Amino acid sequence: MNIPPVILNAGRKHTATLVFLHGLGDTGMGWAGALNTIKPDYLKVICPTAPMIPVSINGGMAMPAWYDIMSLDENDKLREDSAGVQESVNYLVNVVNGELRHNIHPDRVIIGGFSQGGAVSLRTALTSEIKFGGCIGLSCYLPGDIEDISVPEKSIETPILQAHGDSDEVVSYARGTKTSDILQKYFSNHKFITYKGMGHEGTLEELQDVKKFIETCCPE
């Protein structure tokens, strides 16, 4: 049974939304508290929880995951389950389109996530024809092989904030910078921030950068 998303409602008139996806094994509660400390009062935040699925790298044990990960080898092109990635991309797009019921159009919706959730968000921004308000990728990577991904021929206008710690022990900093190099070829507005000494985690400094990005991309 799917767990309902955590929703942090706007404190006054709702004019923008952030949809933020957690990392492997976490839930929507994992980032809701931190995001609640930085969100502008006109912003609604939606933190969904991924479905419980068997994860190969964890011996097939079921846990919240946006897709299966078959290998920890970052050079393995079949490391991530591509069908599962696409299913989560479709889910994220549906959540964004659902905000139309509240008169919030996609260009006022920021998508984002941490680790696996950030990977889904980057893939969504890269492959969707929708111009989102922005995209936040924290300690993450672009899943799959870029040669196998269908991307628009023209420059993509969705602003991207990608951030990574140079001491990340789960998703290597090298994979983060490689992802940045790829994204810069396709996005007209892409920013990559390095945090010295940060591992696979979030920090107060990073949260402040996320806050600035939100207020820049979707101002009041």
CSV table of N, CA, C and O in Angstrom, one decimal, residues 76-199:
chain,number,residue,atom,x,y,z
A,76,ASP,N,28.8,0.7,-14.8
A,76,ASP,CA,27.9,-0.2,-15.4
A,76,ASP,C,26.7,0.5,-16.0
A,76,ASP,O,25.9,1.1,-15.3
A,77,LYS,N,26.5,0.4,-17.3
A,77,LYS,CA,25.4,1.1,-18.0
A,77,LYS,C,24.0,0.6,-17.6
A,77,LYS,O,23.0,1.2,-17.8
A,78,LEU,N,24.0,-0.7,-17.1
A,78,LEU,CA,22.7,-1.3,-16.7
A,78,LEU,C,22.5,-1.2,-15.2
A,78,LEU,O,21.8,-2.0,-14.6
A,79,ARG,N,23.2,-0.3,-14.5
A,79,ARG,CA,23.2,-0.2,-13.1
A,79,ARG,C,21.8,0.0,-12.5
A,79,ARG,O,21.4,-0.5,-11.5
A,80,GLU,N,21.0,0.9,-13.2
A,80,GLU,CA,19.6,1.2,-12.8
A,80,GLU,C,18.6,0.6,-13.7
A,80,GLU,O,18.8,0.5,-14.9
A,81,ASP,N,17.5,0.2,-13.1
A,81,ASP,CA,16.4,-0.4,-13.8
A,81,ASP,C,15.7,0.8,-14.6
A,81,ASP,O,15.0,1.6,-14.1
A,82,SER,N,15.9,0.8,-15.9
A,82,SER,CA,15.5,1.9,-16.8
A,82,SER,C,13.9,2.0,-16.8
A,82,SER,O,13.4,3.1,-16.8
A,83,ALA,N,13.3,0.9,-16.8
A,83,ALA,CA,11.8,0.9,-16.8
A,83,ALA,C,11.3,1.5,-15.5
A,83,ALA,O,10.3,2.3,-15.5
A,84,GLY,N,11.9,1.2,-14.4
A,84,GLY,CA,11.5,1.7,-13.1
A,84,GLY,C,11.8,3.2,-13.0
A,84,GLY,O,11.0,4.0,-12.4
A,85,VAL,N,12.9,3.7,-13.6
A,85,VAL,CA,13.2,5.1,-13.6
A,85,VAL,C,12.1,5.8,-14.4
A,85,VAL,O,11.6,6.8,-13.9
A,86,GLN,N,11.7,5.3,-15.6
A,86,GLN,CA,10.7,5.9,-16.4
A,86,GLN,C,9.3,5.9,-15.7
A,86,GLN,O,8.6,6.9,-15.8
A,87,GLU,N,9.0,4.9,-14.9
A,87,GLU,CA,7.8,4.8,-14.2
A,87,GLU,C,7.7,6.0,-13.1
A,87,GLU,O,6.7,6.6,-13.0
A,88,SER,N,8.9,6.2,-12.5
A,88,SER,CA,8.9,7.3,-11.5
A,88,SER,C,8.9,8.7,-12.1
A,88,SER,O,8.3,9.6,-11.6
A,89,VAL,N,9.5,8.8,-13.3
A,89,VAL,CA,9.4,10.0,-14.1
A,89,VAL,C,8.0,10.3,-14.4
A,89,VAL,O,7.5,11.5,-14.2
A,90,ASN,N,7.2,9.3,-14.9
A,90,ASN,CA,5.8,9.5,-15.2
A,90,ASN,C,5.0,9.9,-13.9
A,90,ASN,O,4.1,10.8,-14.0
A,91,TYR,N,5.3,9.3,-12.8
A,91,TYR,CA,4.7,9.6,-11.6
A,91,TYR,C,4.9,11.1,-11.2
A,91,TYR,O,4.0,11.8,-10.8
A,92,LEU,N,6.2,11.5,-11.3
A,92,LEU,CA,6.5,12.9,-11.0
A,92,LEU,C,5.8,13.9,-11.9
A,92,LEU,O,5.2,14.9,-11.4
A,93,VAL,N,5.7,13.6,-13.2
A,93,VAL,CA,5.0,14.5,-14.1
A,93,VAL,C,3.5,14.5,-13.7
A,93,VAL,O,2.9,15.6,-13.8
A,94,ASN,N,2.9,13.4,-13.3
A,94,ASN,CA,1.5,13.4,-12.9
A,94,ASN,C,1.3,14.3,-11.7
A,94,ASN,O,0.3,14.9,-11.6
A,95,VAL,N,2.2,14.2,-10.7
A,95,VAL,CA,2.1,15.1,-9.5
A,95,VAL,C,2.1,16.5,-9.9
A,95,VAL,O,1.3,17.4,-9.5
A,96,VAL,N,3.1,16.9,-10.8
A,96,VAL,CA,3.2,18.3,-11.3
A,96,VAL,C,1.9,18.7,-12.0
A,96,VAL,O,1.3,19.8,-11.7
A,97,ASN,N,1.4,17.9,-12.9
A,97,ASN,CA,0.1,18.2,-13.6
A,97,ASN,C,-1.0,18.3,-12.7
A,97,ASN,O,-2.0,19.0,-12.9
A,98,GLY,N,-1.0,17.5,-11.6
A,98,GLY,CA,-2.1,17.6,-10.6
A,98,GLY,C,-2.2,19.0,-9.9
A,98,GLY,O,-3.3,19.3,-9.5
A,99,GLU,N,-1.1,19.7,-9.9
A,99,GLU,CA,-1.2,21.1,-9.3
A,99,GLU,C,-2.0,22.0,-10.2
A,99,GLU,O,-2.4,23.1,-9.7
A,100,LEU,N,-2.3,21.7,-11.4
A,100,LEU,CA,-3.2,22.5,-12.2
A,100,LEU,C,-4.6,22.7,-11.6
A,100,LEU,O,-5.2,23.7,-11.8
A,101,ARG,N,-5.0,21.7,-10.8
A,101,ARG,CA,-6.3,21.8,-10.1
A,101,ARG,C,-6.3,22.9,-9.1
A,101,ARG,O,-7.3,23.4,-8.8
A,102,HIS,N,-5.1,23.4,-8.7
A,102,HIS,CA,-5.0,24.5,-7.8
A,102,HIS,C,-4.5,25.8,-8.5
A,102,HIS,O,-4.0,26.7,-7.9
A,103,ASN,N,-4.6,25.7,-9.8
A,103,ASN,CA,-4.2,26.9,-10.7
A,103,ASN,C,-2.7,27.1,-10.6
A,103,ASN,O,-2.3,28.3,-10.8
A,104,ILE,N,-1.9,26.1,-10.3
A,104,ILE,CA,-0.5,26.2,-10.3
A,104,ILE,C,0.1,25.5,-11.6
A,104,ILE,O,0.0,24.3,-11.7
A,105,HIS,N,0.6,26.3,-12.5
A,105,HIS,CA,1.1,25.7,-13.8
A,105,HIS,C,2.5,25.2,-13.6
A,105,HIS,O,3.2,25.6,-12.7
A,106,PRO,N,2.9,24.3,-14.5
A,106,PRO,CA,4.2,23.7,-14.3
A,106,PRO,C,5.4,24.7,-14.2
A,106,PRO,O,6.4,24.3,-13.5
A,107,ASP,N,5.3,25.8,-14.8
A,107,ASP,CA,6.4,26.8,-14.7
A,107,ASP,C,6.4,27.5,-13.3
A,107,ASP,O,7.3,28.3,-13.0
A,108,ARG,N,5.5,27.1,-12.4
A,108,ARG,CA,5.5,27.5,-11.0
A,108,ARG,C,5.7,26.3,-10.1
A,108,ARG,O,5.4,26.4,-8.9
A,109,VAL,N,6.1,25.2,-10.7
A,109,VAL,CA,6.4,24.0,-9.9
A,109,VAL,C,7.9,23.6,-10.0
A,109,VAL,O,8.4,23.5,-11.1
A,110,ILE,N,8.5,23.6,-8.9
A,110,ILE,CA,9.9,23.1,-8.9
A,110,ILE,C,9.9,21.6,-8.5
A,110,ILE,O,9.3,21.2,-7.5
A,111,ILE,N,10.7,20.8,-9.3
A,111,ILE,CA,10.9,19.4,-8.9
A,111,ILE,C,12.3,19.3,-8.4
A,111,ILE,O,13.2,20.0,-8.6
A,112,GLY,N,12.4,18.2,-7.6
A,112,GLY,CA,13.8,18.0,-7.0
A,112,GLY,C,13.8,16.8,-6.1
A,112,GLY,O,12.8,16.1,-5.9
A,113,GLY,N,15.0,16.5,-5.6
A,113,GLY,CA,15.2,15.4,-4.7
A,113,GLY,C,16.6,15.2,-4.3
A,113,GLY,O,17.5,15.8,-4.8
A,114,PHE,N,16.8,14.2,-3.4
A,114,PHE,CA,18.1,13.8,-2.9
A,114,PHE,C,18.4,12.4,-3.3
A,114,PHE,O,17.6,11.5,-3.3
A,115,SER,N,19.6,12.3,-3.8
A,115,SER,CA,20.2,11.0,-4.2
A,115,SER,C,19.3,10.3,-5.3
A,115,SER,O,19.1,10.9,-6.4
A,116,GLN,N,18.6,9.2,-5.0
A,116,GLN,CA,17.8,8.6,-6.0
A,116,GLN,C,16.6,9.5,-6.4
A,116,GLN,O,16.3,9.5,-7.6
A,117,GLY,N,16.1,10.2,-5.5
A,117,GLY,CA,15.0,11.1,-5.8
A,117,GLY,C,15.5,12.3,-6.7
A,117,GLY,O,14.8,12.7,-7.6
A,118,GLY,N,16.7,12.7,-6.5
A,118,GLY,CA,17.3,13.8,-7.3
A,118,GLY,C,17.6,13.2,-8.7
A,118,GLY,O,17.4,13.9,-9.7
A,119,ALA,N,17.9,12.0,-8.8
A,119,ALA,CA,18.2,11.3,-10.1
A,119,ALA,C,16.9,11.3,-11.0
A,119,ALA,O,16.9,11.6,-12.2
A,120,VAL,N,15.8,10.9,-10.3
A,120,VAL,CA,14.5,10.9,-11.0
A,120,VAL,C,14.2,12.4,-11.5
A,120,VAL,O,13.7,12.6,-12.6
A,121,SER,N,14.4,13.3,-10.6
A,121,SER,CA,14.1,14.7,-11.0
A,121,SER,C,14.9,15.2,-12.2
A,121,SER,O,14.4,15.9,-13.1
A,122,LEU,N,16.2,14.9,-12.2
A,122,LEU,CA,17.1,15.4,-13.3
A,122,LEU,C,16.6,14.7,-14.6
A,122,LEU,O,16.6,15.3,-15.6
A,123,ARG,N,16.3,13.4,-14.5
A,123,ARG,CA,15.9,12.7,-15.7
A,123,ARG,C,14.6,13.3,-16.2
A,123,ARG,O,14.4,13.4,-17.4
A,124,THR,N,13.7,13.7,-15.3
A,124,THR,CA,12.4,14.3,-15.7
A,124,THR,C,12.6,15.6,-16.4
A,124,THR,O,12.0,15.9,-17.5
A,125,ALA,N,13.5,16.4,-15.8
A,125,ALA,CA,13.7,17.7,-16.4
A,125,ALA,C,14.4,17.6,-17.8
A,125,ALA,O,14.1,18.4,-18.7
A,126,LEU,N,15.2,16.6,-17.9
A,126,LEU,CA,15.9,16.4,-19.2
A,126,LEU,C,15.1,15.8,-20.3
A,126,LEU,O,15.2,16.2,-21.5
A,127,THR,N,14.1,15.0,-20.0
A,127,THR,CA,13.4,14.3,-21.0
A,127,THR,C,12.0,14.8,-21.3
A,127,THR,O,11.4,14.5,-22.3
A,128,SER,N,11.4,15.6,-20.3
A,128,SER,CA,10.1,16.0,-20.5
A,128,SER,C,10.0,17.3,-21.4
A,128,SER,O,11.0,18.1,-21.4
A,129,GLU,N,8.9,17.5,-22.0
A,129,GLU,CA,8.7,18.7,-22.9
A,129,GLU,C,8.2,19.8,-22.0
A,129,GLU,O,8.1,21.0,-22.5
A,130,ILE,N,8.0,19.6,-20.7
A,130,ILE,CA,7.5,20.6,-19.8
A,130,ILE,C,8.6,21.5,-19.4
A,130,ILE,O,9.7,21.1,-19.1
A,131,LYS,N,8.4,22.8,-19.3
A,131,LYS,CA,9.3,23.8,-18.7
A,131,LYS,C,8.8,23.9,-17.2
A,131,LYS,O,7.8,24.5,-17.0
A,132,PHE,N,9.6,23.4,-16.3
A,132,PHE,CA,9.3,23.4,-14.9
A,132,PHE,C,9.8,24.8,-14.4
A,132,PHE,O,10.7,25.4,-15.0
A,133,GLY,N,9.3,25.1,-13.2
A,133,GLY,CA,9.8,26.3,-12.5
A,133,GLY,C,11.3,26.2,-12.2
A,133,GLY,O,12.1,27.2,-12.1
A,134,GLY,N,11.8,24.9,-11.9
A,134,GLY,CA,13.2,24.7,-11.6
A,134,GLY,C,13.3,23.2,-11.3
A,134,GLY,O,12.4,22.5,-11.2
A,135,CYS,N,14.6,22.8,-11.2
A,135,CYS,CA,14.9,21.4,-10.8
A,135,CYS,C,16.1,21.4,-9.8
A,135,CYS,O,17.1,22.0,-10.1
A,136,ILE,N,15.9,20.7,-8.7
A,136,ILE,CA,17.0,20.6,-7.7
A,136,ILE,C,17.5,19.2,-7.6
A,136,ILE,O,16.7,18.2,-7.4
A,137,GLY,N,18.8,19.0,-7.8
A,137,GLY,CA,19.4,17.6,-7.7
A,137,GLY,C,20.5,17.6,-6.7
A,137,GLY,O,21.5,18.2,-6.9
A,138,LEU,N,20.2,17.0,-5.5
A,138,LEU,CA,21.2,17.0,-4.4
A,138,LEU,C,21.8,15.7,-4.3
A,138,LEU,O,21.2,14.6,-4.2
A,139,SER,N,23.2,15.7,-4.3
A,139,SER,CA,24.0,14.4,-4.1
A,139,SER,C,23.4,13.3,-5.0
A,139,SER,O,23.2,12.2,-4.5
A,140,CYS,N,23.3,13.6,-6.3
A,140,CYS,CA,22.7,12.6,-7.2
A,140,CYS,C,23.4,12.5,-8.5
A,140,CYS,O,24.6,12.9,-8.6
A,141,TYR,N,22.8,11.9,-9.5
A,141,TYR,CA,23.4,11.6,-10.7
A,141,TYR,C,22.3,11.5,-11.8
A,141,TYR,O,21.1,11.5,-11.4
A,142,LEU,N,22.7,11.4,-13.0
A,142,LEU,CA,21.7,11.1,-14.1
A,142,LEU,C,21.6,9.6,-14.3
A,142,LEU,O,22.6,9.0,-14.8
A,143,PRO,N,20.5,9.0,-14.0
A,143,PRO,CA,20.4,7.5,-14.2
A,143,PRO,C,20.4,7.1,-15.6
A,143,PRO,O,19.9,7.8,-16.5
A,144,GLY,N,21.1,6.0,-15.9
A,144,GLY,CA,21.1,5.4,-17.2
A,144,GLY,C,22.2,6.0,-18.1
A,144,GLY,O,23.0,6.8,-17.6
A,145,ASP,N,22.3,5.5,-19.3
A,145,ASP,CA,23.3,6.0,-20.3
A,145,ASP,C,22.7,7.1,-21.1
A,145,ASP,O,21.7,6.9,-21.7
A,146,ILE,N,23.4,8.2,-21.2
A,146,ILE,CA,22.9,9.4,-21.9
A,146,ILE,C,22.6,9.0,-23.4
A,146,ILE,O,21.7,9.6,-24.0
A,147,GLU,N,23.3,8.1,-23.9
A,147,GLU,CA,23.1,7.7,-25.3
A,147,GLU,C,21.8,7.0,-25.5
A,147,GLU,O,21.3,6.9,-26.7
A,148,ASP,N,21.2,6.4,-24.5
A,148,ASP,CA,20.0,5.7,-24.6
A,148,ASP,C,18.8,6.6,-24.2
A,148,ASP,O,17.6,6.1,-24.1
A,149,ILE,N,19.0,7.9,-23.9
A,149,ILE,CA,18.0,8.8,-23.4
A,149,ILE,C,17.6,9.7,-24.5
A,149,ILE,O,18.4,10.3,-25.2
A,150,SER,N,16.3,9.8,-24.7
A,150,SER,CA,15.8,10.7,-25.8
A,150,SER,C,15.6,12.1,-25.2
A,150,SER,O,14.9,12.3,-24.2
A,151,VAL,N,16.4,13.0,-25.7
A,151,VAL,CA,16.4,14.4,-25.1
A,151,VAL,C,16.0,15.4,-26.2
A,151,VAL,O,16.2,15.1,-27.4
A,152,PRO,N,15.4,16.5,-25.9
A,152,PRO,CA,15.1,17.5,-26.9
A,152,PRO,C,16.3,18.1,-27.6
A,152,PRO,O,17.4,18.1,-27.1
A,153,GLU,N,16.1,18.4,-28.9
A,153,GLU,CA,17.2,18.9,-29.7
A,153,GLU,C,17.5,20.4,-29.3
A,153,GLU,O,18.7,20.8,-29.5
A,154,LYS,N,16.6,21.1,-28.8
A,154,LYS,CA,16.8,22.5,-28.5
A,154,LYS,C,17.2,22.6,-27.0
A,154,LYS,O,17.0,21.7,-26.2
A,155,SER,N,17.8,23.8,-26.6
A,155,SER,CA,18.3,24.0,-25.3
A,155,SER,C,17.1,24.0,-24.3
A,155,SER,O,16.0,24.6,-24.6
A,156,ILE,N,17.2,23.4,-23.2
A,156,ILE,CA,16.1,23.2,-22.2
A,156,ILE,C,16.2,24.4,-21.3
A,156,ILE,O,17.2,24.8,-20.7
A,157,GLU,N,15.0,25.1,-21.0
A,157,GLU,CA,15.0,26.3,-20.3
A,157,GLU,C,14.8,26.1,-18.8
A,157,GLU,O,15.0,27.1,-18.0
A,158,THR,N,14.4,24.9,-18.3
A,158,THR,CA,14.2,24.7,-16.9
A,158,THR,C,15.5,25.0,-16.1
A,158,THR,O,16.5,24.4,-16.4
A,159,PRO,N,15.5,25.9,-15.1
A,159,PRO,CA,16.7,26.1,-14.4
A,159,PRO,C,17.1,24.9,-13.5
A,159,PRO,O,16.2,24.3,-12.9
A,160,ILE,N,18.4,24.6,-13.4
A,160,ILE,CA,18.9,23.5,-12.7
A,160,ILE,C,19.8,23.9,-11.6
A,160,ILE,O,20.7,24.7,-11.8
A,161,LEU,N,19.6,23.4,-10.3
A,161,LEU,CA,20.5,23.5,-9.3
A,161,LEU,C,21.0,22.1,-8.9
A,161,LEU,O,20.2,21.3,-8.5
A,162,GLN,N,22.3,21.9,-9.1
A,162,GLN,CA,22.8,20.6,-8.8
A,162,GLN,C,23.9,20.8,-7.7
A,162,GLN,O,24.8,21.7,-7.9
A,163,ALA,N,23.9,20.0,-6.6
A,163,ALA,CA,24.8,20.2,-5.5
A,163,ALA,C,25.3,18.9,-5.1
A,163,ALA,O,24.6,17.9,-5.0
A,164,HIS,N,26.6,18.9,-4.7
A,164,HIS,CA,27.3,17.6,-4.3
A,164,HIS,C,28.4,17.9,-3.3
A,164,HIS,O,29.1,18.9,-3.5
A,165,GLY,N,28.6,17.0,-2.4
A,165,GLY,CA,29.7,17.0,-1.5
A,165,GLY,C,30.9,16.3,-2.1
A,165,GLY,O,30.7,15.3,-2.7
A,166,ASP,N,32.1,16.9,-1.9
A,166,ASP,CA,33.3,16.3,-2.5
A,166,ASP,C,33.8,15.1,-1.7
A,166,ASP,O,34.8,14.5,-2.0
A,167,SER,N,33.1,14.8,-0.5
A,167,SER,CA,33.5,13.6,0.3
A,167,SER,C,32.3,12.6,0.3
A,167,SER,O,32.2,11.8,1.2
A,168,ASP,N,31.5,12.6,-0.7
A,168,ASP,CA,30.3,11.7,-0.8
A,168,ASP,C,30.8,10.3,-0.9
A,168,ASP,O,31.5,10.0,-1.9
A,169,GLU,N,30.4,9.4,0.0
A,169,GLU,CA,30.8,8.1,0.0
A,169,GLU,C,29.8,7.1,-0.6
A,169,GLU,O,30.1,5.9,-0.7
A,170,VAL,N,28.7,7.6,-1.1
A,170,VAL,CA,27.7,6.8,-1.7
A,170,VAL,C,27.6,7.0,-3.2
A,170,VAL,O,27.7,6.1,-4.0
A,171,VAL,N,27.3,8.3,-3.6
A,171,VAL,CA,27.3,8.7,-5.0
A,171,VAL,C,28.6,9.5,-5.1
A,171,VAL,O,28.7,10.6,-4.6
A,172,SER,N,29.6,9.0,-5.8
A,172,SER,CA,30.9,9.7,-5.9
A,172,SER,C,30.8,11.1,-6.4
A,172,SER,O,29.9,11.4,-7.3
A,173,TYR,N,31.7,11.9,-5.9
A,173,TYR,CA,31.7,13.3,-6.5
A,173,TYR,C,32.0,13.3,-7.9
A,173,TYR,O,31.5,14.1,-8.7
A,174,ALA,N,32.8,12.3,-8.4
A,174,ALA,CA,33.2,12.2,-9.8
A,174,ALA,C,31.9,12.0,-10.6
A,174,ALA,O,31.8,12.5,-11.7
A,175,ARG,N,31.0,11.2,-10.1
A,175,ARG,CA,29.8,10.9,-10.9
A,175,ARG,C,28.9,12.2,-10.9
A,175,ARG,O,28.2,12.5,-11.9
A,176,GLY,N,28.9,12.9,-9.8
A,176,GLY,CA,28.2,14.2,-9.8
A,176,GLY,C,28.7,15.2,-10.8
A,176,GLY,O,28.0,15.8,-11.5
A,177,THR,N,30.1,15.3,-10.9
A,177,THR,CA,30.6,16.3,-11.9
A,177,THR,C,30.4,15.8,-13.3
A,177,THR,O,30.2,16.6,-14.2
A,178,LYS,N,30.5,14.5,-13.5
A,178,LYS,CA,30.2,13.9,-14.8
A,178,LYS,C,28.8,14.2,-15.2
A,178,LYS,O,28.5,14.6,-16.4
A,179,THR,N,27.8,14.1,-14.3
A,179,THR,CA,26.5,14.4,-14.6
A,179,THR,C,26.3,15.9,-14.9
A,179,THR,O,25.6,16.3,-15.9
A,180,SER,N,27.0,16.8,-14.2
A,180,SER,CA,27.0,18.2,-14.4
A,180,SER,C,27.5,18.5,-15.8
A,180,SER,O,26.9,19.3,-16.5
A,181,ASP,N,28.6,17.9,-16.3
A,181,ASP,CA,29.1,18.1,-17.6
A,181,ASP,C,28.1,17.8,-18.7
A,181,ASP,O,28.0,18.5,-19.7
A,182,ILE,N,27.3,16.7,-18.4
A,182,ILE,CA,26.3,16.3,-19.4
A,182,ILE,C,25.2,17.3,-19.4
A,182,ILE,O,24.7,17.7,-20.5
A,183,LEU,N,24.7,17.7,-18.3
A,183,LEU,CA,23.6,18.6,-18.2
A,183,LEU,C,23.8,19.9,-18.8
A,183,LEU,O,23.0,20.6,-19.4
A,184,GLN,N,25.1,20.4,-18.6
A,184,GLN,CA,25.4,21.7,-19.2
A,184,GLN,C,25.3,21.8,-20.7
A,184,GLN,O,25.2,22.9,-21.3
A,185,LYS,N,25.3,20.6,-21.3
A,185,LYS,CA,25.2,20.6,-22.8
A,185,LYS,C,23.7,20.8,-23.2
A,185,LYS,O,23.5,21.2,-24.4
A,186,TYR,N,22.8,20.6,-22.3
A,186,TYR,CA,21.4,20.6,-22.7
A,186,TYR,C,20.6,21.7,-22.0
A,186,TYR,O,19.5,22.1,-22.5
A,187,PHE,N,21.1,22.2,-20.9
A,187,PHE,CA,20.3,23.2,-20.1
A,187,PHE,C,21.0,24.6,-20.3
A,187,PHE,O,22.2,24.7,-20.1
A,188,SER,N,20.2,25.6,-20.5
A,188,SER,CA,20.7,26.9,-20.7
A,188,SER,C,21.0,27.6,-19.4
A,188,SER,O,21.8,28.6,-19.3
A,189,ASN,N,20.4,27.1,-18.3
A,189,ASN,CA,20.6,27.6,-16.9
A,189,ASN,C,20.9,26.5,-15.9
A,189,ASN,O,20.0,25.9,-15.4
A,190,HIS,N,22.2,26.2,-15.8
A,190,HIS,CA,22.6,25.1,-14.9
A,190,HIS,C,23.7,25.6,-14.0
A,190,HIS,O,24.7,26.2,-14.4
A,191,LYS,N,23.5,25.3,-12.7
A,191,LYS,CA,24.5,25.7,-11.7
A,191,LYS,C,24.9,24.5,-10.8
A,191,LYS,O,24.0,23.7,-10.4
A,192,PHE,N,26.2,24.3,-10.7
A,192,PHE,CA,26.7,23.1,-9.9
A,192,PHE,C,27.5,23.7,-8.7
A,192,PHE,O,28.4,24.5,-8.9
A,193,ILE,N,27.1,23.3,-7.5
A,193,ILE,CA,27.7,23.8,-6.3
A,193,ILE,C,28.5,22.6,-5.6
A,193,ILE,O,27.9,21.5,-5.4
A,194,THR,N,29.7,22.8,-5.2
A,194,THR,CA,30.5,21.8,-4.5
A,194,THR,C,30.6,22.2,-3.0
A,194,THR,O,30.8,23.4,-2.7
A,195,TYR,N,30.3,21.3,-2.1
A,195,TYR,CA,30.5,21.5,-0.7
A,195,TYR,C,31.7,20.7,-0.2
A,195,TYR,O,31.7,19.5,-0.2
A,196,LYS,N,32.7,21.5,0.3
A,196,LYS,CA,33.9,20.8,0.8
A,196,LYS,C,33.7,20.0,2.0
A,196,LYS,O,33.1,20.5,3.0
A,197,GLY,N,34.1,18.8,2.0
A,197,GLY,CA,34.1,17.9,3.2
A,197,GLY,C,32.7,17.3,3.4
A,197,GLY,O,32.5,16.5,4.4
A,198,MET,N,31.7,17.6,2.6
A,198,MET,CA,30.3,17.1,2.8
A,198,MET,C,30.2,15.7,2.2
A,198,MET,O,30.7,15.4,1.1
A,199,GLY,N,29.6,14.8,3.0
A,199,GLY,CA,29.4,13.4,2.5
A,199,GLY,C,28.0,13.3,1.8
A,199,GLY,O,27.5,14.2,1.2
